[in-house]
Amino acid sequence: MLANSFKKVGLATIRNNKFYLSNTLASQKQFIQKFNMTTGASKKVLHEGNINKNVRNVEYAVRGALAIRAEEIREALENGEKFPFKSVVGCNIGNPQQVGQKPITFFRQVAALTEVPELLEGENLAKTEALFPKDVIARAKEIISHVKTVGAYSHSQGVPYIRQRVAKFTEERDGFSADPNHIFLTSGASAGVQLGLQLLIEHSNVGVMIPIPQYPLYTASLALFDGKPVPYYLDESSDWGLNVDDLRASLKKSRDEGVDVRSLVIINPGNPTGQCLTFDNMKEIVQFCKEEKLILMADEVYQVNIYQPETRPFHSFKKVVRSLGPEYDDFELISFHSISKGMIGECGRRGGYFELCGFDPKVIAQIYKIASVSLCPNVPGQIMVDLMLHPPAKGDESYDLYHSELNGIYESLKRRALKLCAAFNSLEGVTCNEAQGAMYLFPQITLPAGAVEAAKAQGTQPDELYCMELLNATGVCLVPGSGFGQKDGTYHFRSTFLPPENLFDDFIGGIKQFHENFLAKYN
Amino acid sequence: MLANSFKKVGLATIRNNKFYLSNTLASQKQFIQKFNMTTGASKKVLHEGNINKNVRNVEYAVRGALAIRAEEIREALENGEKFPFKSVVGCNIGNPQQVGQKPITFFRQVAALTEVPELLEGENLAKTEALFPKDVIARAKEIISHVKTVGAYSHSQGVPYIRQRVAKFTEERDGFSADPNHIFLTSGASAGVQLGLQLLIEHSNVGVMIPIPQYPLYTASLALFDGKPVPYYLDESSDWGLNVDDLRASLKKSRDEGVDVRSLVIINPGNPTGQCLTFDNMKEIVQFCKEEKLILMADEVYQVNIYQPETRPFHSFKKVVRSLGPEYDDFELISFHSISKGMIGECGRRGGYFELCGFDPKVIAQIYKIASVSLCPNVPGQIMVDLMLHPPAKGDESYDLYHSELNGIYESLKRRALKLCAAFNSLEGVTCNEAQGAMYLFPQITLPAGAVEAAKAQGTQPDELYCMELLNATGVCLVPGSGFGQKDGTYHFRSTFLPPENLFDDFIGGIKQFHENFLAKYN
């Protein structure tokens, strides 16, 4: 049974067969403590027992029990409560600016001026020029000439000008033509992924192949839209590589069990696993999808977070598909991108886009219709997409600053990735692959039998126990591997390498000390 | 049968029983012409026949065939094509800044400075003070001290500080306490409404009472989440009033037919109908919900668009519920608000919130969980919610400008509402209620039998035919009443009164001329 294969990988949605599970309950219990309600649930019209069961089935570990506990500690620290540490270090979410990453100056300056276009003209202009570089002013003018105002609903698919700019970007990136009418601006990549999955899931037996481990947006959205996750494993022993034979075996197994598998999700570079696929591997994947009639959903939000550019450069799936020639003109691909990642890290603004290749125009019309019910993606987020894809060029007044900011972040991320990886590998019973891309490490940890038993007694997962004790002891917040899925009997956690570089020694020291104590406690 | 009762009111989702209907097909056909695909649909993995049927069932007239045609004309005009008019006048969407409404200066100035916080300090400050008033700078500083950066994901429920500010606002508005933990910031009210409905719809037999006519977000979302719309009629002959006996009759009828009705949606002030409910009427509605165990969803996004403040002031449902005493402490209410309407009209930014009253904490935890899958509402939109609810106070440097801008828009909206209403009433066969609130008029129009037949022959609705011919002749874009629901055999259209006041005579003149020609053509 599929359910069993899920049980093996420890996927939350499947552990959840009976709709009530420790992980959820634990997180809910903590959450509920924050509410001070005078009346019980029984009198209510709406209660946990009669809400949409798909909603109930959703699990989302990135913002689960650990994140909620971290928030509690943060508040307690602010209120002067004492802990064995000074601050919470959030390594649980890819949220760079929350942990101190500075925004790119040019992007923010243009964004500011698009808010107040009257600063771009008349007697204000001279004063504006005292504060903003000329290319910032010119760019803001250019954007406002097309967008008119950030305060009006745009076209539901996104401002036509910005879609043209996205098309220009992917054309230059891939060397193949792009159609602005096949591009949808979104409120972050997540909104696009959810829309795509919602569209695909015709009925509850439709399956979507997802990597294990995976970013839990996929299992959460599949639960919400009542589709079936069909897991395929990434190979930890070869840098979280993806083997097409494994894809084929997983697909066959699910189809044999009667699941109507229609799509394959690839996260490249990987989240939480950080691998970056080779061109040849991607070619095989595309061929596999064509043979098996699978829509390819390519989550490419980490496309510029590439740390081994010589050996593992990023290639877009669109480039791979188009490189395969006219036979693949019909191939159905959705590619997602975001302003939240890369070196820009503008998570709070919620911007992104997806590009459709080879889609039936009637299906595109349906996507447009659903997008239109939400009116439009937020316009400041759309503008940031344009800026991210078309930063200052060499010779522009802002170029040097832009380049040094971008490069500073990039080089530091590379250093932090290596340093944290080495630190994890130095811990007893921990092994960690290097990050070829993205923002995360996903080390495997061998937990003492005592810890596994203690977790069982507490009704929690062993890796969640480890992470919760780490948080309470050091303030470092990770996400347990069980939230992403992992092979039965293995334990992992995901850590970003985003905390400020000057805090790294401290925070690594804290983890090392905790780890020793934890082993001593449970061995 | 329920389906029949829907057929009577002409509701698109129900006309849609067989999933293929003229209205959708017409709009899709036009949309598809814009795509230039070389291959047919039949080869595709994903096609119209195998997508999520709920997606297929959605109809959304506000951005339907009329809006798409208007967009085509706009593009054609830009490319120099000739039409019998100079520009498209978009009266189809409540999108004030698109048709020339100026943003409120204070709001935008603060928004700009939150983008570039380094302008608030050091040697920049003097230059910034040359461009921005002191209270703008102080406010931006205050916000940044809590929000830190607009570039980081916030708490999934919204920045705690901003939720406190929302709570403060509703406390001051209603005179009853509010809990920031029961407030969720959202990407516009639509996102909140969709989340609420998604939660409520346990299975496909769950019914939600909606007004007829209604803003089609409700039918669209019910189709998307596979719930049942349960219509109740607003009484056109008494200013689109709401009669609780009608609510009761409609509820009984649906429950007798086996529908599991769980919620009542009230749009107050009304969209598209513009009525504003009296306190006593609202009390009856709340009592009705309590008796019948219905969750009340109150769409209160037009709460400051009130044009008869002496006779029809706005009251929030929360105030009504709390006024009814401790017996109603348990009463379950969701109230929605938005930055897109009012005099602020910041549609493009996508901001809003909902406040929960009397909800089961476990249900709130579920809402939080779903909100967290989308990470957070966009932070610039959250900031605008704070600004809208807490504008400059008397004595602040920006107060006079703020007040004159706000009041200028408000008084002009009042004048435009009256003028357009009078113009509609002057047309042969047209009657129109005055707007007590909101941004729309919803006149009834008697169409000649010839027009009804012509529409039938074209496979379209008679009111859609009228609106399409009006658009092609004058550039004025309305939304046909069939998109909102209307009593069988009656025809309406919705028009905003948002076009600039100086264009009003021209645009009304165009409608009058067209109307005469239309009657002459079909009589």
PDB file of N, CA, C and O in Angstrom, chain A residues 58-106:
ATOM      1  N   VAL A  58      -3.484  19.141   6.645  1.00  0.00           N
ATOM      2  CA  VAL A  58      -2.256  19.842   6.267  1.00  0.00           C
ATOM      3  C   VAL A  58      -1.276  19.851   7.436  1.00  0.00           C
ATOM      4  O   VAL A  58      -1.663  20.093   8.573  1.00  0.00           O
ATOM      5  N   GLU A  59      -0.013  19.569   7.133  1.00  0.00           N
ATOM      6  CA  GLU A  59       1.035  19.814   8.113  1.00  0.00           C
ATOM      7  C   GLU A  59       2.107  20.672   7.470  1.00  0.00           C
ATOM      8  O   GLU A  59       2.394  20.532   6.285  1.00  0.00           O
ATOM      9  N   TYR A  60       2.677  21.547   8.245  1.00  0.00           N
ATOM     10  CA  TYR A  60       3.678  22.462   7.700  1.00  0.00           C
ATOM     11  C   TYR A  60       4.731  22.724   8.753  1.00  0.00           C
ATOM     12  O   TYR A  60       4.625  23.642   9.553  1.00  0.00           O
ATOM     13  N   ALA A  61       5.751  21.859   8.709  1.00  0.00           N
ATOM     14  CA  ALA A  61       6.719  21.828   9.808  1.00  0.00           C
ATOM     15  C   ALA A  61       7.563  23.101   9.912  1.00  0.00           C
ATOM     16  O   ALA A  61       8.009  23.462  10.995  1.00  0.00           O
ATOM     17  N   VAL A  62       7.794  23.782   8.781  1.00  0.00           N
ATOM     18  CA  VAL A  62       8.675  24.950   8.814  1.00  0.00           C
ATOM     19  C   VAL A  62       8.136  25.996   9.788  1.00  0.00           C
ATOM     20  O   VAL A  62       8.881  26.734  10.409  1.00  0.00           O
ATOM     21  N   ARG A  63       6.846  26.049   9.921  1.00  0.00           N
ATOM     22  CA  ARG A  63       6.237  26.972  10.878  1.00  0.00           C
ATOM     23  C   ARG A  63       5.483  26.206  11.961  1.00  0.00           C
ATOM     24  O   ARG A  63       4.460  26.666  12.461  1.00  0.00           O
ATOM     25  N   GLY A  64       5.963  25.030  12.303  1.00  0.00           N
ATOM     26  CA  GLY A  64       5.275  24.180  13.262  1.00  0.00           C
ATOM     27  C   GLY A  64       5.690  24.446  14.702  1.00  0.00           C
ATOM     28  O   GLY A  64       5.999  25.577  15.088  1.00  0.00           O
ATOM     29  N   ALA A  65       5.692  23.377  15.498  1.00  0.00           N
ATOM     30  CA  ALA A  65       5.918  23.490  16.948  1.00  0.00           C
ATOM     31  C   ALA A  65       7.204  24.232  17.273  1.00  0.00           C
ATOM     32  O   ALA A  65       7.240  25.085  18.165  1.00  0.00           O
ATOM     33  N   LEU A  66       8.279  23.930  16.516  1.00  0.00           N
ATOM     34  CA  LEU A  66       9.564  24.572  16.796  1.00  0.00           C
ATOM     35  C   LEU A  66       9.486  26.080  16.589  1.00  0.00           C
ATOM     36  O   LEU A  66       9.944  26.861  17.425  1.00  0.00           O
ATOM     37  N   ALA A  67       8.895  26.467  15.474  1.00  0.00           N
ATOM     38  CA  ALA A  67       8.817  27.897  15.152  1.00  0.00           C
ATOM     39  C   ALA A  67       7.967  28.629  16.186  1.00  0.00           C
ATOM     40  O   ALA A  67       8.275  29.754  16.584  1.00  0.00           O
ATOM     41  N   ILE A  68       6.913  27.965  16.631  1.00  0.00           N
ATOM     42  CA  ILE A  68       6.024  28.594  17.617  1.00  0.00           C
ATOM     43  C   ILE A  68       6.747  28.753  18.959  1.00  0.00           C
ATOM     44  O   ILE A  68       6.677  29.797  19.599  1.00  0.00           O
ATOM     45  N   ARG A  69       7.492  27.712  19.347  1.00  0.00           N
ATOM     46  CA  ARG A  69       8.270  27.782  20.587  1.00  0.00           C
ATOM     47  C   ARG A  69       9.338  28.885  20.475  1.00  0.00           C
ATOM     48  O   ARG A  69       9.557  29.644  21.431  1.00  0.00           O
ATOM     49  N   ALA A  70       9.954  28.989  19.304  1.00  0.00           N
ATOM     50  CA  ALA A  70      10.979  30.024  19.107  1.00  0.00           C
ATOM     51  C   ALA A  70      10.367  31.412  19.289  1.00  0.00           C
ATOM     52  O   ALA A  70      10.965  32.302  19.912  1.00  0.00           O
ATOM     53  N   GLU A  71       9.164  31.579  18.766  1.00  0.00           N
ATOM     54  CA  GLU A  71       8.459  32.862  18.886  1.00  0.00           C
ATOM     55  C   GLU A  71       8.169  33.173  20.359  1.00  0.00           C
ATOM     56  O   GLU A  71       8.338  34.305  20.820  1.00  0.00           O
ATOM     57  N   GLU A  72       7.754  32.144  21.088  1.00  0.00           N
ATOM     58  CA  GLU A  72       7.489  32.309  22.526  1.00  0.00           C
ATOM     59  C   GLU A  72       8.744  32.760  23.267  1.00  0.00           C
ATOM     60  O   GLU A  72       8.687  33.666  24.109  1.00  0.00           O
ATOM     61  N   ILE A  73       9.855  32.101  22.948  1.00  0.00           N
ATOM     62  CA  ILE A  73      11.106  32.442  23.637  1.00  0.00           C
ATOM     63  C   ILE A  73      11.501  33.877  23.301  1.00  0.00           C
ATOM     64  O   ILE A  73      11.918  34.642  24.170  1.00  0.00           O
ATOM     65  N   ARG A  74      11.343  34.234  22.016  1.00  0.00           N
ATOM     66  CA  ARG A  74      11.676  35.597  21.594  1.00  0.00           C
ATOM     67  C   ARG A  74      10.904  36.624  22.418  1.00  0.00           C
ATOM     68  O   ARG A  74      11.456  37.586  22.937  1.00  0.00           O
ATOM     69  N   GLU A  75       9.613  36.389  22.547  1.00  0.00           N
ATOM     70  CA  GLU A  75       8.766  37.301  23.336  1.00  0.00           C
ATOM     71  C   GLU A  75       9.209  37.331  24.793  1.00  0.00           C
ATOM     72  O   GLU A  75       9.296  38.392  25.408  1.00  0.00           O
ATOM     73  N   ALA A  76       9.484  36.145  25.340  1.00  0.00           N
ATOM     74  CA  ALA A  76       9.892  36.058  26.749  1.00  0.00           C
ATOM     75  C   ALA A  76      11.202  36.811  26.973  1.00  0.00           C
ATOM     76  O   ALA A  76      11.372  37.522  27.964  1.00  0.00           O
ATOM     77  N   LEU A  77      12.137  36.665  26.028  1.00  0.00           N
ATOM     78  CA  LEU A  77      13.410  37.388  26.129  1.00  0.00           C
ATOM     79  C   LEU A  77      13.167  38.893  26.150  1.00  0.00           C
ATOM     80  O   LEU A  77      13.763  39.627  26.938  1.00  0.00           O
ATOM     81  N   GLU A  78      12.265  39.344  25.267  1.00  0.00           N
ATOM     82  CA  GLU A  78      11.944  40.772  25.231  1.00  0.00           C
ATOM     83  C   GLU A  78      11.343  41.253  26.543  1.00  0.00           C
ATOM     84  O   GLU A  78      11.542  42.392  26.948  1.00  0.00           O
ATOM     85  N   ASN A  79      10.604  40.370  27.177  1.00  0.00           N
ATOM     86  CA  ASN A  79       9.997  40.727  28.455  1.00  0.00           C
ATOM     87  C   ASN A  79      10.941  40.507  29.640  1.00  0.00           C
ATOM     88  O   ASN A  79      10.520  40.531  30.787  1.00  0.00           O
ATOM     89  N   GLY A  80      12.213  40.251  29.327  1.00  0.00           N
ATOM     90  CA  GLY A  80      13.218  40.187  30.383  1.00  0.00           C
ATOM     91  C   GLY A  80      13.391  38.819  31.025  1.00  0.00           C
ATOM     92  O   GLY A  80      14.187  38.673  31.959  1.00  0.00           O
ATOM     93  N   GLU A  81      12.686  37.812  30.532  1.00  0.00           N
ATOM     94  CA  GLU A  81      12.876  36.466  31.088  1.00  0.00           C
ATOM     95  C   GLU A  81      14.294  35.972  30.787  1.00  0.00           C
ATOM     96  O   GLU A  81      14.879  36.344  29.774  1.00  0.00           O
ATOM     97  N   LYS A  82      14.823  35.133  31.682  1.00  0.00           N
ATOM     98  CA  LYS A  82      16.204  34.653  31.514  1.00  0.00           C
ATOM     99  C   LYS A  82      16.237  33.297  30.821  1.00  0.00           C
ATOM    100  O   LYS A  82      15.441  32.404  31.118  1.00  0.00           O
ATOM    101  N   PHE A  83      17.172  33.171  29.876  1.00  0.00           N
ATOM    102  CA  PHE A  83      17.441  31.907  29.202  1.00  0.00           C
ATOM    103  C   PHE A  83      18.954  31.704  29.188  1.00  0.00           C
ATOM    104  O   PHE A  83      19.702  32.659  29.425  1.00  0.00           O
ATOM    105  N   PRO A  84      19.405  30.486  28.880  1.00  0.00           N
ATOM    106  CA  PRO A  84      20.860  30.276  28.845  1.00  0.00           C
ATOM    107  C   PRO A  84      21.502  30.883  27.586  1.00  0.00           C
ATOM    108  O   PRO A  84      22.614  30.514  27.232  1.00  0.00           O
ATOM    109  N   PHE A  85      20.820  31.799  26.912  1.00  0.00           N
ATOM    110  CA  PHE A  85      21.364  32.421  25.697  1.00  0.00           C
ATOM    111  C   PHE A  85      20.718  33.800  25.575  1.00  0.00           C
ATOM    112  O   PHE A  85      19.730  34.104  26.235  1.00  0.00           O
ATOM    113  N   LYS A  86      21.320  34.627  24.703  1.00  0.00           N
ATOM    114  CA  LYS A  86      20.859  36.011  24.612  1.00  0.00           C
ATOM    115  C   LYS A  86      19.755  36.228  23.591  1.00  0.00           C
ATOM    116  O   LYS A  86      18.942  37.143  23.716  1.00  0.00           O
ATOM    117  N   SER A  87      19.791  35.421  22.510  1.00  0.00           N
ATOM    118  CA  SER A  87      18.780  35.636  21.467  1.00  0.00           C
ATOM    119  C   SER A  87      18.484  34.342  20.729  1.00  0.00           C
ATOM    120  O   SER A  87      19.265  33.389  20.788  1.00  0.00           O
ATOM    121  N   VAL A  88      17.351  34.340  20.061  1.00  0.00           N
ATOM    122  CA  VAL A  88      16.979  33.191  19.242  1.00  0.00           C
ATOM    123  C   VAL A  88      17.644  33.344  17.879  1.00  0.00           C
ATOM    124  O   VAL A  88      17.616  34.427  17.283  1.00  0.00           O
ATOM    125  N   VAL A  89      18.303  32.277  17.412  1.00  0.00           N
ATOM    126  CA  VAL A  89      18.920  32.300  16.090  1.00  0.00           C
ATOM    127  C   VAL A  89      18.049  31.457  15.162  1.00  0.00           C
ATOM    128  O   VAL A  89      17.991  30.237  15.272  1.00  0.00           O
ATOM    129  N   GLY A  90      17.332  32.128  14.279  1.00  0.00           N
ATOM    130  CA  GLY A  90      16.356  31.451  13.417  1.00  0.00           C
ATOM    131  C   GLY A  90      17.015  30.821  12.207  1.00  0.00           C
ATOM    132  O   GLY A  90      17.177  31.468  11.176  1.00  0.00           O
ATOM    133  N   CYS A  91      17.372  29.545  12.323  1.00  0.00           N
ATOM    134  CA  CYS A  91      17.909  28.818  11.166  1.00  0.00           C
ATOM    135  C   CYS A  91      16.830  27.944  10.548  1.00  0.00           C
ATOM    136  O   CYS A  91      17.119  27.032   9.780  1.00  0.00           O
ATOM    137  N   ASN A  92      15.602  28.189  10.932  1.00  0.00           N
ATOM    138  CA  ASN A  92      14.513  27.327  10.483  1.00  0.00           C
ATOM    139  C   ASN A  92      13.876  27.793   9.187  1.00  0.00           C
ATOM    140  O   ASN A  92      13.265  27.017   8.481  1.00  0.00           O
ATOM    141  N   ILE A  93      14.014  29.060   8.860  1.00  0.00           N
ATOM    142  CA  ILE A  93      13.326  29.596   7.697  1.00  0.00           C
ATOM    143  C   ILE A  93      14.320  30.330   6.815  1.00  0.00           C
ATOM    144  O   ILE A  93      15.184  31.042   7.318  1.00  0.00           O
ATOM    145  N   GLY A  94      14.173  30.158   5.509  1.00  0.00           N
ATOM    146  CA  GLY A  94      15.023  30.894   4.576  1.00  0.00           C
ATOM    147  C   GLY A  94      14.559  32.327   4.487  1.00  0.00           C
ATOM    148  O   GLY A  94      13.926  32.721   3.518  1.00  0.00           O
ATOM    149  N   ASN A  95      14.885  33.086   5.530  1.00  0.00           N
ATOM    150  CA  ASN A  95      14.348  34.452   5.690  1.00  0.00           C
ATOM    151  C   ASN A  95      15.525  35.395   5.978  1.00  0.00           C
ATOM    152  O   ASN A  95      15.671  35.899   7.094  1.00  0.00           O
ATOM    153  N   PRO A  96      16.361  35.638   4.943  1.00  0.00           N
ATOM    154  CA  PRO A  96      17.671  36.275   5.178  1.00  0.00           C
ATOM    155  C   PRO A  96      17.604  37.612   5.914  1.00  0.00           C
ATOM    156  O   PRO A  96      18.412  37.860   6.809  1.00  0.00           O
ATOM    157  N   GLN A  97      16.648  38.462   5.540  1.00  0.00           N
ATOM    158  CA  GLN A  97      16.647  39.794   6.150  1.00  0.00           C
ATOM    159  C   GLN A  97      16.216  39.750   7.612  1.00  0.00           C
ATOM    160  O   GLN A  97      16.513  40.659   8.384  1.00  0.00           O
ATOM    161  N   GLN A  98      15.519  38.690   8.007  1.00  0.00           N
ATOM    162  CA  GLN A  98      15.162  38.578   9.414  1.00  0.00           C
ATOM    163  C   GLN A  98      16.398  38.360  10.285  1.00  0.00           C
ATOM    164  O   GLN A  98      16.424  38.774  11.441  1.00  0.00           O
ATOM    165  N   VAL A  99      17.397  37.699   9.721  1.00  0.00           N
ATOM    166  CA  VAL A  99      18.620  37.441  10.496  1.00  0.00           C
ATOM    167  C   VAL A  99      19.738  38.394  10.093  1.00  0.00           C
ATOM    168  O   VAL A  99      20.918  38.075  10.240  1.00  0.00           O
ATOM    169  N   GLY A 100      19.363  39.556   9.571  1.00  0.00           N
ATOM    170  CA  GLY A 100      20.341  40.619   9.437  1.00  0.00           C
ATOM    171  C   GLY A 100      20.880  40.912   8.050  1.00  0.00           C
ATOM    172  O   GLY A 100      21.657  41.858   7.882  1.00  0.00           O
ATOM    173  N   GLN A 101      20.499  40.109   7.027  1.00  0.00           N
ATOM    174  CA  GLN A 101      20.992  40.425   5.677  1.00  0.00           C
ATOM    175  C   GLN A 101      20.433  41.780   5.228  1.00  0.00           C
ATOM    176  O   GLN A 101      19.237  42.034   5.361  1.00  0.00           O
ATOM    177  N   LYS A 102      21.319  42.644   4.714  1.00  0.00           N
ATOM    178  CA  LYS A 102      20.887  43.969   4.268  1.00  0.00           C
ATOM    179  C   LYS A 102      20.233  43.869   2.892  1.00  0.00           C
ATOM    180  O   LYS A 102      20.704  43.124   2.036  1.00  0.00           O
ATOM    181  N   PRO A 103      19.163  44.619   2.677  1.00  0.00           N
ATOM    182  CA  PRO A 103      18.576  44.627   1.339  1.00  0.00           C
ATOM    183  C   PRO A 103      19.522  45.292   0.334  1.00  0.00           C
ATOM    184  O   PRO A 103      20.391  46.075   0.721  1.00  0.00           O
ATOM    185  N   ILE A 104      19.339  44.975  -0.950  1.00  0.00           N
ATOM    186  CA  ILE A 104      20.135  45.612  -2.009  1.00  0.00           C
ATOM    187  C   ILE A 104      19.641  47.055  -2.152  1.00  0.00           C
ATOM    188  O   ILE A 104      18.452  47.290  -2.397  1.00  0.00           O
ATOM    189  N   THR A 105      20.550  48.009  -1.990  1.00  0.00           N
ATOM    190  CA  THR A 105      20.174  49.425  -1.948  1.00  0.00           C
ATOM    191  C   THR A 105      19.399  49.871  -3.183  1.00  0.00           C
ATOM    192  O   THR A 105      18.347  50.521  -3.068  1.00  0.00           O
ATOM    193  N   PHE A 106      19.899  49.537  -4.362  1.00  0.00           N
ATOM    194  CA  PHE A 106      19.252  49.996  -5.600  1.00  0.00           C
ATOM    195  C   PHE A 106      17.784  49.574  -5.658  1.00  0.00           C
ATOM    196  O   PHE A 106      16.902  50.367  -5.976  1.00  0.00           O
TER     197      PHE A 106
END
